[in-house]
mmCIF file of C-alpha atoms and ligand atoms in Angstrom:
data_model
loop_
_atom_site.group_PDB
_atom_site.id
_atom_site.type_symbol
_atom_site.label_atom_id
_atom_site.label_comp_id
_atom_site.label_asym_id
_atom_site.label_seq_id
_atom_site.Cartn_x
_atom_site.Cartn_y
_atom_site.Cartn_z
ATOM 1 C CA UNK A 1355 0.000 0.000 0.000
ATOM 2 C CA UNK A 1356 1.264 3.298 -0.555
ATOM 3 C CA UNK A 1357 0.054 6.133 1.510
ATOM 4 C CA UNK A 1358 0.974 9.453 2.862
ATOM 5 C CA UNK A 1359 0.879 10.711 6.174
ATOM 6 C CA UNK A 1360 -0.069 13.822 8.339
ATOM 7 C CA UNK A 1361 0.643 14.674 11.932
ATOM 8 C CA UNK A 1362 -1.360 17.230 13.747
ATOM 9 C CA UNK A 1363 -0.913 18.288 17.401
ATOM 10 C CA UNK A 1364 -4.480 18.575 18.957
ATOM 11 C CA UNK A 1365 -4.684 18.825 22.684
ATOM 12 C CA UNK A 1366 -5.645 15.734 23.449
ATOM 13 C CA UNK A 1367 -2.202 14.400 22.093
ATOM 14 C CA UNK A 1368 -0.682 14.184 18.931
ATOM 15 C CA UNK A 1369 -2.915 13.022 15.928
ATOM 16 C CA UNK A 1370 -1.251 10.603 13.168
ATOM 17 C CA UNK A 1371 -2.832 9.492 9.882
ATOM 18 C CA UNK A 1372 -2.012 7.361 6.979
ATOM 19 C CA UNK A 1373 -3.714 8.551 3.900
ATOM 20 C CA UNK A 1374 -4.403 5.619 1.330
ATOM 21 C CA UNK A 1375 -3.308 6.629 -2.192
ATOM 22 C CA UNK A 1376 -4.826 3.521 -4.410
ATOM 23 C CA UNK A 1377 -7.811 3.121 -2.319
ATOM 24 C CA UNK A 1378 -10.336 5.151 -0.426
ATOM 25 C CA UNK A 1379 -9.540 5.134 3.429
ATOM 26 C CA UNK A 1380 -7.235 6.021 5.953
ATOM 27 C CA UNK A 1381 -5.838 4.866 9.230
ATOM 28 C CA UNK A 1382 -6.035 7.403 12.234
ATOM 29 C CA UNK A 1383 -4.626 7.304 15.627
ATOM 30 C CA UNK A 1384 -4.730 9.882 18.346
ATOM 31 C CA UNK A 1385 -1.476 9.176 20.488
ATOM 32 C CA UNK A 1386 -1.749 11.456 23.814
ATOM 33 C CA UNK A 1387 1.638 12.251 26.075
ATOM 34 C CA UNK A 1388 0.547 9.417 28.661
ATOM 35 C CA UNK A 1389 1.315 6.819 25.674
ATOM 36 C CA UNK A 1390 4.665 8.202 24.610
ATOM 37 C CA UNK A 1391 5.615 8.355 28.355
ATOM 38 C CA UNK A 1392 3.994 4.744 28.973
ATOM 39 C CA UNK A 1393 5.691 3.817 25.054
ATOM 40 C CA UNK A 1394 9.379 4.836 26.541
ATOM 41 C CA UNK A 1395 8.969 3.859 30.464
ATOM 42 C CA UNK A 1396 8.179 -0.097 28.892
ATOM 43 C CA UNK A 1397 10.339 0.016 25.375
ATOM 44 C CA UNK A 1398 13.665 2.920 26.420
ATOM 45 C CA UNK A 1399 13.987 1.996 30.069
ATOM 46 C CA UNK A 1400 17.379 0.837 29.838
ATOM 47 C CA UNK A 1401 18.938 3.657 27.639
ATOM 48 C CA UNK A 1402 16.851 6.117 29.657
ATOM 49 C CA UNK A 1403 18.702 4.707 33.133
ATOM 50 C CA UNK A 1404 21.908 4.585 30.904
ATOM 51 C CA UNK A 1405 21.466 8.322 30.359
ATOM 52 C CA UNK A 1406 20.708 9.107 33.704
ATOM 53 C CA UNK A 1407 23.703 7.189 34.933
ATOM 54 C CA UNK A 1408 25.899 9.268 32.309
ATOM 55 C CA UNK A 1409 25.007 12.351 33.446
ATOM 56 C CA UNK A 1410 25.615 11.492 37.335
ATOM 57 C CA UNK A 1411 29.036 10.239 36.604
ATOM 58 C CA UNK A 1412 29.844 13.769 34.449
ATOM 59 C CA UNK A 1413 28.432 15.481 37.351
ATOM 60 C CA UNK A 1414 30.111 13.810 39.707
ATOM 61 C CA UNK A 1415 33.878 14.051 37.637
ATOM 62 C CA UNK A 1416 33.273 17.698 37.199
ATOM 63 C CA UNK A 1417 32.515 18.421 40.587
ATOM 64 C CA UNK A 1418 35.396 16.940 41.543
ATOM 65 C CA UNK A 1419 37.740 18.403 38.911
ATOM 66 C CA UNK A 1420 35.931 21.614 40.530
ATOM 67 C CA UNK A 1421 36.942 20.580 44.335
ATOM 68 C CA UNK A 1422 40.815 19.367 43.486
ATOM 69 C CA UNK A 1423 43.444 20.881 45.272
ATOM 70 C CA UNK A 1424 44.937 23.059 42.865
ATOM 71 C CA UNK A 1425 48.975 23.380 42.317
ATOM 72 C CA UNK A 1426 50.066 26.076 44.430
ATOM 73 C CA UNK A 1427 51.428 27.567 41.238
ATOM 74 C CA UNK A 1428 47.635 28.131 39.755
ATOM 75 C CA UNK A 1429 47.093 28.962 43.713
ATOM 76 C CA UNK A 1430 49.339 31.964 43.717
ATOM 77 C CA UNK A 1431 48.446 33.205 39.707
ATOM 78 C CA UNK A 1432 44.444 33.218 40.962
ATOM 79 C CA UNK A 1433 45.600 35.006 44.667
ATOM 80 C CA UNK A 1434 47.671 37.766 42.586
ATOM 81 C CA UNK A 1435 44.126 38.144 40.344
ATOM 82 C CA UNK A 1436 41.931 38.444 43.614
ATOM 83 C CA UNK A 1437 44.295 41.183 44.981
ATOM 84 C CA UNK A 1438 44.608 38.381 48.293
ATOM 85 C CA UNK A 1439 47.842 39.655 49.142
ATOM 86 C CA UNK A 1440 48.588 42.448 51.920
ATOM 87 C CA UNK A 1441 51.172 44.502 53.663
ATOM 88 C CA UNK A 1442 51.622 44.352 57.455
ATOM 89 C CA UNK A 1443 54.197 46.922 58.942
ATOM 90 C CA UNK A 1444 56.366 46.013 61.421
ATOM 91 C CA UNK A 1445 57.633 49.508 63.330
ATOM 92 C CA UNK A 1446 61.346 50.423 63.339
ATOM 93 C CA UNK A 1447 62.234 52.577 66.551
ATOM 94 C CA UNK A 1448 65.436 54.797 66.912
ATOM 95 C CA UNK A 1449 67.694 55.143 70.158
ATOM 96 C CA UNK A 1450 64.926 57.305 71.990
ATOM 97 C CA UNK A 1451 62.099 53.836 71.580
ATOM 98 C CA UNK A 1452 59.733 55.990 68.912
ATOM 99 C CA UNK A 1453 58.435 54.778 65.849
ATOM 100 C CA UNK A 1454 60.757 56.290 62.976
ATOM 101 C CA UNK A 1455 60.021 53.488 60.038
ATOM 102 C CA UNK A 1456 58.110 50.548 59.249
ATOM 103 C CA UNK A 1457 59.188 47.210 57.486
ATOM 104 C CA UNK A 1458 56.377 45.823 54.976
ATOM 105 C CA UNK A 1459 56.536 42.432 55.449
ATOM 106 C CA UNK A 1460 53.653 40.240 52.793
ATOM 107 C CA UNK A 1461 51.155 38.206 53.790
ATOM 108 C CA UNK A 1462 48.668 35.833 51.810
ATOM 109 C CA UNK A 1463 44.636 36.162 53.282
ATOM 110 C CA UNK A 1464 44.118 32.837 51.687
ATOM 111 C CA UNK A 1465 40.148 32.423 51.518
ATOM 112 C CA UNK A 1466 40.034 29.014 53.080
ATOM 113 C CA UNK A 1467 43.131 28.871 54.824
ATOM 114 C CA UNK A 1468 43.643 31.981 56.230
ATOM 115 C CA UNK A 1469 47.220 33.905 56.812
ATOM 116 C CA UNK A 1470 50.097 32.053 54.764
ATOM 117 C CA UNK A 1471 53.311 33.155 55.813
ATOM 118 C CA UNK A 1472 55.969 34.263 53.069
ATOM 119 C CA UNK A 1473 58.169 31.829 53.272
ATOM 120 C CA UNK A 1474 55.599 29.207 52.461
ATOM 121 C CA UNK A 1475 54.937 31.360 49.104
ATOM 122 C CA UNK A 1476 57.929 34.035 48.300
ATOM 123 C CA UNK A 1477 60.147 30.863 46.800
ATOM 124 C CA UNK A 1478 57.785 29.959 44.295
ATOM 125 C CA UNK A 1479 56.576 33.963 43.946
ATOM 126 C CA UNK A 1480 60.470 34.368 42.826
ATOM 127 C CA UNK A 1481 60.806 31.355 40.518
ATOM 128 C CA UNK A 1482 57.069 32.033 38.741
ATOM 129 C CA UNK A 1483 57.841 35.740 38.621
ATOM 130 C CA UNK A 1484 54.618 36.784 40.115
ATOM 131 C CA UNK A 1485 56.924 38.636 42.894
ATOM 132 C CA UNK A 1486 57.052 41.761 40.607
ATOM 133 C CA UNK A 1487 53.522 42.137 40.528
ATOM 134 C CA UNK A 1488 52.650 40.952 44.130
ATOM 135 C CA UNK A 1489 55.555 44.031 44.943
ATOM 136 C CA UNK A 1490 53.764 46.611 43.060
ATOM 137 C CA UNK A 1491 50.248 45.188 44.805
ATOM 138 C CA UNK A 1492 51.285 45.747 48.119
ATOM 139 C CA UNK A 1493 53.679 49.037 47.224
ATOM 140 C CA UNK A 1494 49.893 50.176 46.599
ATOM 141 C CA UNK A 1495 48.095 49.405 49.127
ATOM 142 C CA UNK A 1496 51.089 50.582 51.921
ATOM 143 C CA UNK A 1497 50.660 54.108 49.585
ATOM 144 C CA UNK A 1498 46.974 54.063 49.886
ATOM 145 C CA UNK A 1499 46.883 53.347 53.446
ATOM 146 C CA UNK A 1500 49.969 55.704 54.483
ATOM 147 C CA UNK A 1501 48.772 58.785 52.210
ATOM 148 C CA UNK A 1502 45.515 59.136 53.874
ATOM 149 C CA UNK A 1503 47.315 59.498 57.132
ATOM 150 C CA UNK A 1504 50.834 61.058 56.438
ATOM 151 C CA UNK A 1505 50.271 63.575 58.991
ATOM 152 C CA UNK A 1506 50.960 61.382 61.710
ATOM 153 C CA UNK A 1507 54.438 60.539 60.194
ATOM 154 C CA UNK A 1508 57.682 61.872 61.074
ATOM 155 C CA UNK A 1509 59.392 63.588 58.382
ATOM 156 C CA UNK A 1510 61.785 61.065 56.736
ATOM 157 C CA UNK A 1511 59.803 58.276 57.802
ATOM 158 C CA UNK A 1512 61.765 54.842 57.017
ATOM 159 C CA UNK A 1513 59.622 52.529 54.403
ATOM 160 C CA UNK A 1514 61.474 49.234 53.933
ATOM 161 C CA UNK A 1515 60.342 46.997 51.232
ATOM 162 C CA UNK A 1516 61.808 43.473 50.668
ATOM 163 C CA UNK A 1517 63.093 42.988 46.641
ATOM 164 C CA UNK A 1518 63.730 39.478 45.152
ATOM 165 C CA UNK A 1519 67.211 39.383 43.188
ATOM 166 C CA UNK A 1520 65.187 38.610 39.887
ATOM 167 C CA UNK A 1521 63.951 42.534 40.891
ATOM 168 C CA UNK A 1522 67.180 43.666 39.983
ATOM 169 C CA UNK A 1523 67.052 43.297 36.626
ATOM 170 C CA UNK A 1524 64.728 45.206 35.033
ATOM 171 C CA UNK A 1525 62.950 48.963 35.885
ATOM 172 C CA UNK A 1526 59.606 47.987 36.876
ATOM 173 C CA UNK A 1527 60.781 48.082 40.968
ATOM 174 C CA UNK A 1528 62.156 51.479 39.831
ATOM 175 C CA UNK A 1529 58.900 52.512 38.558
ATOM 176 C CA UNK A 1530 56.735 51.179 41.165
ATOM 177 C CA UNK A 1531 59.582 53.396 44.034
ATOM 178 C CA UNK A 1532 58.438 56.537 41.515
ATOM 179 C CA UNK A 1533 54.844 56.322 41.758
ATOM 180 C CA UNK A 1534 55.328 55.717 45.422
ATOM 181 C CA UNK A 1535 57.413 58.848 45.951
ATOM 182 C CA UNK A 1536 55.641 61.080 44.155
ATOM 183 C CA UNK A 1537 52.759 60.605 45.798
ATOM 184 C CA UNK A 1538 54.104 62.143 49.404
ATOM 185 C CA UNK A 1539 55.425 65.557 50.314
ATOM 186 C CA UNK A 1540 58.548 65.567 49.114
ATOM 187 C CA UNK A 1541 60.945 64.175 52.482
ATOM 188 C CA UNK A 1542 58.032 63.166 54.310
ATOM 189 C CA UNK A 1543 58.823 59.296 53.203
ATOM 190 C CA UNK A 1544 61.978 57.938 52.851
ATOM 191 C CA UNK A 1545 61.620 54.033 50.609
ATOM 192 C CA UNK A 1546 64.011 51.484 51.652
ATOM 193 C CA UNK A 1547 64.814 48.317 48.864
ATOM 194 C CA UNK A 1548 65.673 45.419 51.597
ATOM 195 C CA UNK A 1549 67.838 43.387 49.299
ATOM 196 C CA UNK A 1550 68.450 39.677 51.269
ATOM 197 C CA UNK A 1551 72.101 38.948 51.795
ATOM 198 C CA UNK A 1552 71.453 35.275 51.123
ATOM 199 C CA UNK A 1553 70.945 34.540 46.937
ATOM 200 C CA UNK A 1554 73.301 36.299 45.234
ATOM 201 C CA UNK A 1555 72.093 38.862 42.410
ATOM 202 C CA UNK A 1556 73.843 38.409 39.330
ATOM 203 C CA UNK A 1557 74.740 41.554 38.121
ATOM 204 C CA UNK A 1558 74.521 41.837 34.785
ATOM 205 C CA UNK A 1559 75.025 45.543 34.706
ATOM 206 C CA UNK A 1560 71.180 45.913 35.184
ATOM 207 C CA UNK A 1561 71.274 45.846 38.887
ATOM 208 C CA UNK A 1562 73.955 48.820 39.478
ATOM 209 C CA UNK A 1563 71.798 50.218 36.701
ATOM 210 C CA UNK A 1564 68.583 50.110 38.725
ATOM 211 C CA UNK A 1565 70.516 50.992 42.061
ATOM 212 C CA UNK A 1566 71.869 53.987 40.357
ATOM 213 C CA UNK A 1567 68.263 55.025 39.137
ATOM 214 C CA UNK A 1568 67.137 54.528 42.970
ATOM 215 C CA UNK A 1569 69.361 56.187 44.844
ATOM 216 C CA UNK A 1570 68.870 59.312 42.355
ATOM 217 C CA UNK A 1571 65.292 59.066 43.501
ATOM 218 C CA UNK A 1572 66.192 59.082 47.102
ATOM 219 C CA UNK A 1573 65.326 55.203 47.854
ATOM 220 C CA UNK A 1574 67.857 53.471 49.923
ATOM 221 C CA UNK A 1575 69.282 50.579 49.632
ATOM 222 C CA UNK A 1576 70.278 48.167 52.567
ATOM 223 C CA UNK A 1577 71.543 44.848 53.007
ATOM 224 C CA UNK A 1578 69.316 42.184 55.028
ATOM 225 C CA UNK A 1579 69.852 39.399 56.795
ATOM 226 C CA UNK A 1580 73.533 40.678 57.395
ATOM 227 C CA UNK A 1581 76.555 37.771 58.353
ATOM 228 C CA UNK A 1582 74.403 34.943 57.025
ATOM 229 C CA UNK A 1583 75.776 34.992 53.676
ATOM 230 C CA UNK A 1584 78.947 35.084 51.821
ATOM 231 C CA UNK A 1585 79.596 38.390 49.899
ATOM 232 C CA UNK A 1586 78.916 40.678 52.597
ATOM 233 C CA UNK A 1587 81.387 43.191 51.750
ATOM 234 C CA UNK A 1588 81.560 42.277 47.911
ATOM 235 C CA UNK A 1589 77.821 43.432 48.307
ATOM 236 C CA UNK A 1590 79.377 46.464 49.956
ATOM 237 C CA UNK A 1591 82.363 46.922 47.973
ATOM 238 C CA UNK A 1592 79.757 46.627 45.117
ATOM 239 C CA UNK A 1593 76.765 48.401 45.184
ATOM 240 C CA UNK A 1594 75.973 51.689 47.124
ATOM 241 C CA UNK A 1595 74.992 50.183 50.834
ATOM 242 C CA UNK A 1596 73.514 52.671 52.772
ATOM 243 C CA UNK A 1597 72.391 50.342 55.604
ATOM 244 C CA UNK A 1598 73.061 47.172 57.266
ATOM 245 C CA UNK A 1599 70.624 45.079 58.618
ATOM 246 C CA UNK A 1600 72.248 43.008 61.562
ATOM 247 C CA UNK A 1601 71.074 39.290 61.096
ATOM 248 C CA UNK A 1602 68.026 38.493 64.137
ATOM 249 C CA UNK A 1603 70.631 35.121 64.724
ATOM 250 C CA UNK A 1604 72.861 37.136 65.627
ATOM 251 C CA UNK A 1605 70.888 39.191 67.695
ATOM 252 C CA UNK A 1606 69.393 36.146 69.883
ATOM 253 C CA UNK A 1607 72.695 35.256 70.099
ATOM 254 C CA UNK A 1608 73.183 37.959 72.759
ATOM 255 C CA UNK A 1609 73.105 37.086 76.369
ATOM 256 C CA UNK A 1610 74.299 33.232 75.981
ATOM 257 C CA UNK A 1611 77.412 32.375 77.177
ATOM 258 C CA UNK A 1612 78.555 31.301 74.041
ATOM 259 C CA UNK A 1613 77.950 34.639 72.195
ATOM 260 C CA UNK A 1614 80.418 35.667 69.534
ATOM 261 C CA UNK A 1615 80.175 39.473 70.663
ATOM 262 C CA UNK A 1616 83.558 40.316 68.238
ATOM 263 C CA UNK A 1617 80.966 39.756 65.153
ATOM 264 C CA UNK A 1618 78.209 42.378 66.633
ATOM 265 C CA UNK A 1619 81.038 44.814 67.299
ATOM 266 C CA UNK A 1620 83.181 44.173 64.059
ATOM 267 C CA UNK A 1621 79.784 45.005 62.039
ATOM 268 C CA UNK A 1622 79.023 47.855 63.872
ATOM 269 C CA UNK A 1623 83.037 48.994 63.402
ATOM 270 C CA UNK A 1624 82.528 48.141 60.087
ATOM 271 C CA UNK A 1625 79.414 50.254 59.714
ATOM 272 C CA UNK A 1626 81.152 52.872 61.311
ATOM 273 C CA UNK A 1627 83.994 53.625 59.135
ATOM 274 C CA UNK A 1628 81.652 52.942 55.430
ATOM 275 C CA UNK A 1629 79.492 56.045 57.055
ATOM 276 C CA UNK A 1630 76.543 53.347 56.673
ATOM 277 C CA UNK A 1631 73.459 52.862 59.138
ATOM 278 C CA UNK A 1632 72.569 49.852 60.959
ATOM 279 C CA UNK A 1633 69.329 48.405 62.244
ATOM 280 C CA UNK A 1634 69.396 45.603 64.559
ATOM 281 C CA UNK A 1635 67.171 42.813 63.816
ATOM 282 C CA UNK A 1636 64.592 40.577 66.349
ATOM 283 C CA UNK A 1637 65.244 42.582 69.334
ATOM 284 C CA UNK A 1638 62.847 40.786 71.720
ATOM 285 C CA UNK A 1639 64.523 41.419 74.848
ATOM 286 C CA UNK A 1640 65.594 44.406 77.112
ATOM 287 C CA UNK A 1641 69.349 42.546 77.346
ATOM 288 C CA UNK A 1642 69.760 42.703 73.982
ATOM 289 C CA UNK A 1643 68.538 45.835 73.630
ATOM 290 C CA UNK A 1644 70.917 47.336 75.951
ATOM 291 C CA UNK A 1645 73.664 45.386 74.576
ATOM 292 C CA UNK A 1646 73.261 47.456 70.910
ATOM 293 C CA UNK A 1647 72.071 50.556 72.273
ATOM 294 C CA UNK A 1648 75.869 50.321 74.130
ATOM 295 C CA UNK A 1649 77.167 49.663 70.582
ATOM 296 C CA UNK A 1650 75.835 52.693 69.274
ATOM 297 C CA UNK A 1651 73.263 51.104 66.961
ATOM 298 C CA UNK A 1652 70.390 53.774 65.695
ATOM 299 C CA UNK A 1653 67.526 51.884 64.664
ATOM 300 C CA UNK A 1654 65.809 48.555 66.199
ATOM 301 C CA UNK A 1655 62.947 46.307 65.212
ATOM 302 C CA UNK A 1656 61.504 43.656 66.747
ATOM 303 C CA UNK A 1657 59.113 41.800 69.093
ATOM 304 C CA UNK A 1658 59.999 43.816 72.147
ATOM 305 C CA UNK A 1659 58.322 46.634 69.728
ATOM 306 C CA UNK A 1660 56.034 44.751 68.044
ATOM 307 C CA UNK A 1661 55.071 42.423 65.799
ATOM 308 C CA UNK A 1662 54.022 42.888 62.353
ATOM 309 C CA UNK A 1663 51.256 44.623 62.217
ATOM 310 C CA UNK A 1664 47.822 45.237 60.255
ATOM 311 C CA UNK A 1665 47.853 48.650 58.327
ATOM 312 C CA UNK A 1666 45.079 50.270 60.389
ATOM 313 C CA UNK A 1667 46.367 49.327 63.681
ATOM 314 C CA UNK A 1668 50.021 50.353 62.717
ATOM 315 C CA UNK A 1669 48.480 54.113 62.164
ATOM 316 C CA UNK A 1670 46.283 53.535 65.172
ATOM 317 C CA UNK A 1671 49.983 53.674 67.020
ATOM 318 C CA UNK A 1672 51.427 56.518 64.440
ATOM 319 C CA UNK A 1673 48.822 58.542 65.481
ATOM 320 C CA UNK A 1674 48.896 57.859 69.543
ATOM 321 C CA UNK A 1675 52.555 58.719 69.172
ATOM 322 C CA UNK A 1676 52.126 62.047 67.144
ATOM 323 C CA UNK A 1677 49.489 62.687 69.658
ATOM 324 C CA UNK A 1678 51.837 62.175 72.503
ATOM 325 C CA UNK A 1679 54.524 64.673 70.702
ATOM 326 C CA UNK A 1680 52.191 67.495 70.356
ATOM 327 C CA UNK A 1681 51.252 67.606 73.806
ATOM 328 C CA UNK A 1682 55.251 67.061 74.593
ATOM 329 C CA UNK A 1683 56.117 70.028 73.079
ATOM 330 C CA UNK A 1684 52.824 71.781 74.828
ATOM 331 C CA UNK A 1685 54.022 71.023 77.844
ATOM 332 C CA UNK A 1686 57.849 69.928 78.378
ATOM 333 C CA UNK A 1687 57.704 68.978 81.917
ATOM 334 C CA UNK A 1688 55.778 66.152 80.736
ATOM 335 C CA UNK A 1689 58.503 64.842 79.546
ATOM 336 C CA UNK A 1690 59.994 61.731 81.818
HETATM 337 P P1 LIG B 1752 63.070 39.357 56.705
HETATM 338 O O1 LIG B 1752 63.083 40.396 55.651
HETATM 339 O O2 LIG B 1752 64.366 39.044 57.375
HETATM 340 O O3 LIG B 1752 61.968 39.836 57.742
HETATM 341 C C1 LIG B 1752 62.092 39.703 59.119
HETATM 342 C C2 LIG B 1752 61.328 38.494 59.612
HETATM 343 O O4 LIG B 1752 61.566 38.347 61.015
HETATM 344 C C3 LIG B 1752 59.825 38.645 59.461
HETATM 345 O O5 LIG B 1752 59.292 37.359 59.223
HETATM 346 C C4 LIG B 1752 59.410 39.149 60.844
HETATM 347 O O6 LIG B 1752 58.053 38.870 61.155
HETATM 348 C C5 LIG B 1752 60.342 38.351 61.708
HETATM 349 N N1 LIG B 1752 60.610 39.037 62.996
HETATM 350 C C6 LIG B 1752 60.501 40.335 63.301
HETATM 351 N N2 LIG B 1752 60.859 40.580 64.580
HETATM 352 C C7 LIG B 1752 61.206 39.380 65.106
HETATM 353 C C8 LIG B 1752 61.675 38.970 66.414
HETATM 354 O O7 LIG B 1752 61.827 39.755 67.337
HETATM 355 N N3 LIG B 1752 61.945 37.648 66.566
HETATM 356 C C9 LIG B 1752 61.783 36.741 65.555
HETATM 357 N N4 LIG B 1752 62.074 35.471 65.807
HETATM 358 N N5 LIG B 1752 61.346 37.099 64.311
HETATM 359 C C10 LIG B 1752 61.069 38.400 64.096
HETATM 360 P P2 LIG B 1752 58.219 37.138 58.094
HETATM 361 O O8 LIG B 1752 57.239 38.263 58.081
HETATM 362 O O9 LIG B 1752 57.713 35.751 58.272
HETATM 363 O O10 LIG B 1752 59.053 37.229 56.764
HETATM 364 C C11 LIG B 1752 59.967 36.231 56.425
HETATM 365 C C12 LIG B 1752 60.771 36.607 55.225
HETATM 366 O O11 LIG B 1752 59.980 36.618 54.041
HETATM 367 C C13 LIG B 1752 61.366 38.007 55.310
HETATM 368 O O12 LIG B 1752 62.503 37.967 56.121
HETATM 369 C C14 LIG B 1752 61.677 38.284 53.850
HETATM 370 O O13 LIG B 1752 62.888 37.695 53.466
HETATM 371 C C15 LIG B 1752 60.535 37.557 53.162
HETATM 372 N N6 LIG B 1752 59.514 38.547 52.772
HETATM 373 C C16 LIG B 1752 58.506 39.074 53.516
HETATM 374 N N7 LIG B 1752 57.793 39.944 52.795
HETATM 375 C C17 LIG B 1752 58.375 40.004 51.578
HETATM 376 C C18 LIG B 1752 58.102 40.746 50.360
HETATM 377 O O14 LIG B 1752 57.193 41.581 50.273
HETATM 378 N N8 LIG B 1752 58.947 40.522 49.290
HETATM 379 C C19 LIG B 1752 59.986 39.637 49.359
HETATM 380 N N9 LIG B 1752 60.755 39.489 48.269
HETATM 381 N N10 LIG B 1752 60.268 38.940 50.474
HETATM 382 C C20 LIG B 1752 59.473 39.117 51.558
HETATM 383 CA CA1 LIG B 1753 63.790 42.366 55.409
HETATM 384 CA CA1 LIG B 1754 66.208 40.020 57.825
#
């Protein structure tokens, strides 16, 4: 037989009818949704579980491609997009115990595990090169914070900044120190690079190149983690040092009996006689203390201070202090 056929949706279901071409009738049907569902339930069970089955195993892969520990490498690239890392100052005081500089020291506000130290993440900053951006994030957010409030600086106020050796090498750290320092009355801030003592920065004429550049600007240069390396004074001999940073191993070192106190005083000699100024590192006791005040060190940081602190609360402080000198030169028997 050959026939045609028509489909029509009504609303009782969908209506199907073979039209008879050679003779005079036609076969009609009226198929409603209940019969397709009842049609596929009895005939497509199996591909229809199939299918469900499918798409629970996709969901369940995906969720967990979702929920995998990423590498700490994709870790850091999505932190440096999310702006997760942040400054915290640590306070610098000079012989008379005020609050004459800061050290910005980086931490990561990881969103599910909270602070990350930098030692956990500045290694792998360094070798992925994200440390040049995370630098210029935090260089921000120290200028944003410390602009706002400048008033409660001293004049000449001491910024340090840790740089990575791989900063040496090109002008973007040089860029990022201009936009700084032209923010501020000129003198009100003076930018320290902290350059570590421990991996050595091949020169490749870029660094005295960029150190040139930054001390034209004003930005200091000093040399961290003094004693713990090996090119101390080639550093010295070097590059423009204008201050040391003694080592905090050597500083705990003070008050044992076995403490080499020839090294603390040959620095400080040393120091001396380049012209160059030193700041002691973790000072967290008065014995120490009084150990390199009696050495004629300037500048101390540590936890007998403070720790590193939170932006806010570090100008919290700047401002009880500047507080405190107003009403000292009010009244001068206030004083002691
Ligand atoms: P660092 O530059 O030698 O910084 C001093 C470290 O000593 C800081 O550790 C500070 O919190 C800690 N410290 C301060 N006072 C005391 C004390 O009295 N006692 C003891 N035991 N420790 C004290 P932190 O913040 O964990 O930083 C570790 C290192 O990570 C820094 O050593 C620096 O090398 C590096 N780092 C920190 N921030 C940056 C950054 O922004 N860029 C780069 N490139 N490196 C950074
Ligand atoms: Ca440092
Ligand atoms: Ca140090």
């Amino acid at each position: 037989m050959t026939y045609t056929t028509f489909y029509s949706e009504t609303k009782d279901g969908t209506f199907i009818a073979l039209n008879s071409r050679d003779n005079e009738f036609m076969i009609s049907s009226r198929i409603s949704q209940r019969m397709y569902l009842d049609y596929m339930l009895s005939h497509l069970y199996i591909s229809m579980y199939l299918c469900v089955i499918i798409a629970i195993v996709i969901g369940i892969n995906g969720y967990r491609q979702f929920k995998r520990p990423r590498s700490l490498q994709e870790e850091l690239r999505r932190a440096v997009e999310e702006n997760e890392f942040l400054p915290y100052l640590q306070p610098i005081v000079n012989h008379q115990g005020r609050i004459c500089g800061a050290e910005i020291l980086m931490r990561w506000h990881h969103p599910n595990q909270g602070f990350i130290m930098p030692d956990l993440f500045i290694p792998l900053a360094e070798d992925t090169g994200l440390i040049h951006i995370m630098t210029t994030q935090i260089l921000n957010r120290v200028k944003s914070d410390l602009l706002q409030n400048h008033q409660y600086l001293p004049d000449g106020f001491h910024l340090a900044i840790n740089i990575s050796p791989s900063q040496c090498n090109d002008l973007l750290f040089y860029k990022d120190c201009l936009s700084f320092m032209s923010a501020f009355p000129e003198g009100k801030v003076k930018l320290v690079a902290e350059l570590t003592e421990r991996e050595f920065i091949q020169d490749t004429g870029n660094a005295a190149l960029l150190f040139e550049k930054l001390h034209h600007l004003g930005v200091q240069i000093a040399l961290d983690d003094f004693g713990t390396g090996h090119s101390s004074l080639a550093y010295i001999n070097q590059f423009h040092i204008d201050i040391i940073k003694i080592d905090k191993s050597f500083t705990h070192l003070i008050g044992s009996v076995d403490m080499p106190s020839h090294i603390v005083d040959n620095v400080v000699d040393l120091a001396n006689r380049l012209n160059i100024d030193v700041v002691a590192e973790g000072v967290e006791n008065a014995t120490q203390e009084a150990y390199l005040k009696q050495r004629d060190i300037q500048f101390f940081q540590g936890y007998l201070y403070d720790k590193p602190l939170p932006p806010a609360v570090f100008i919290e402080k700047m401002q009880q202090q500047s507080d405190m000198l107003v009403r000292l030169q009010a009244d001068p028997s206030l004083n002691g």
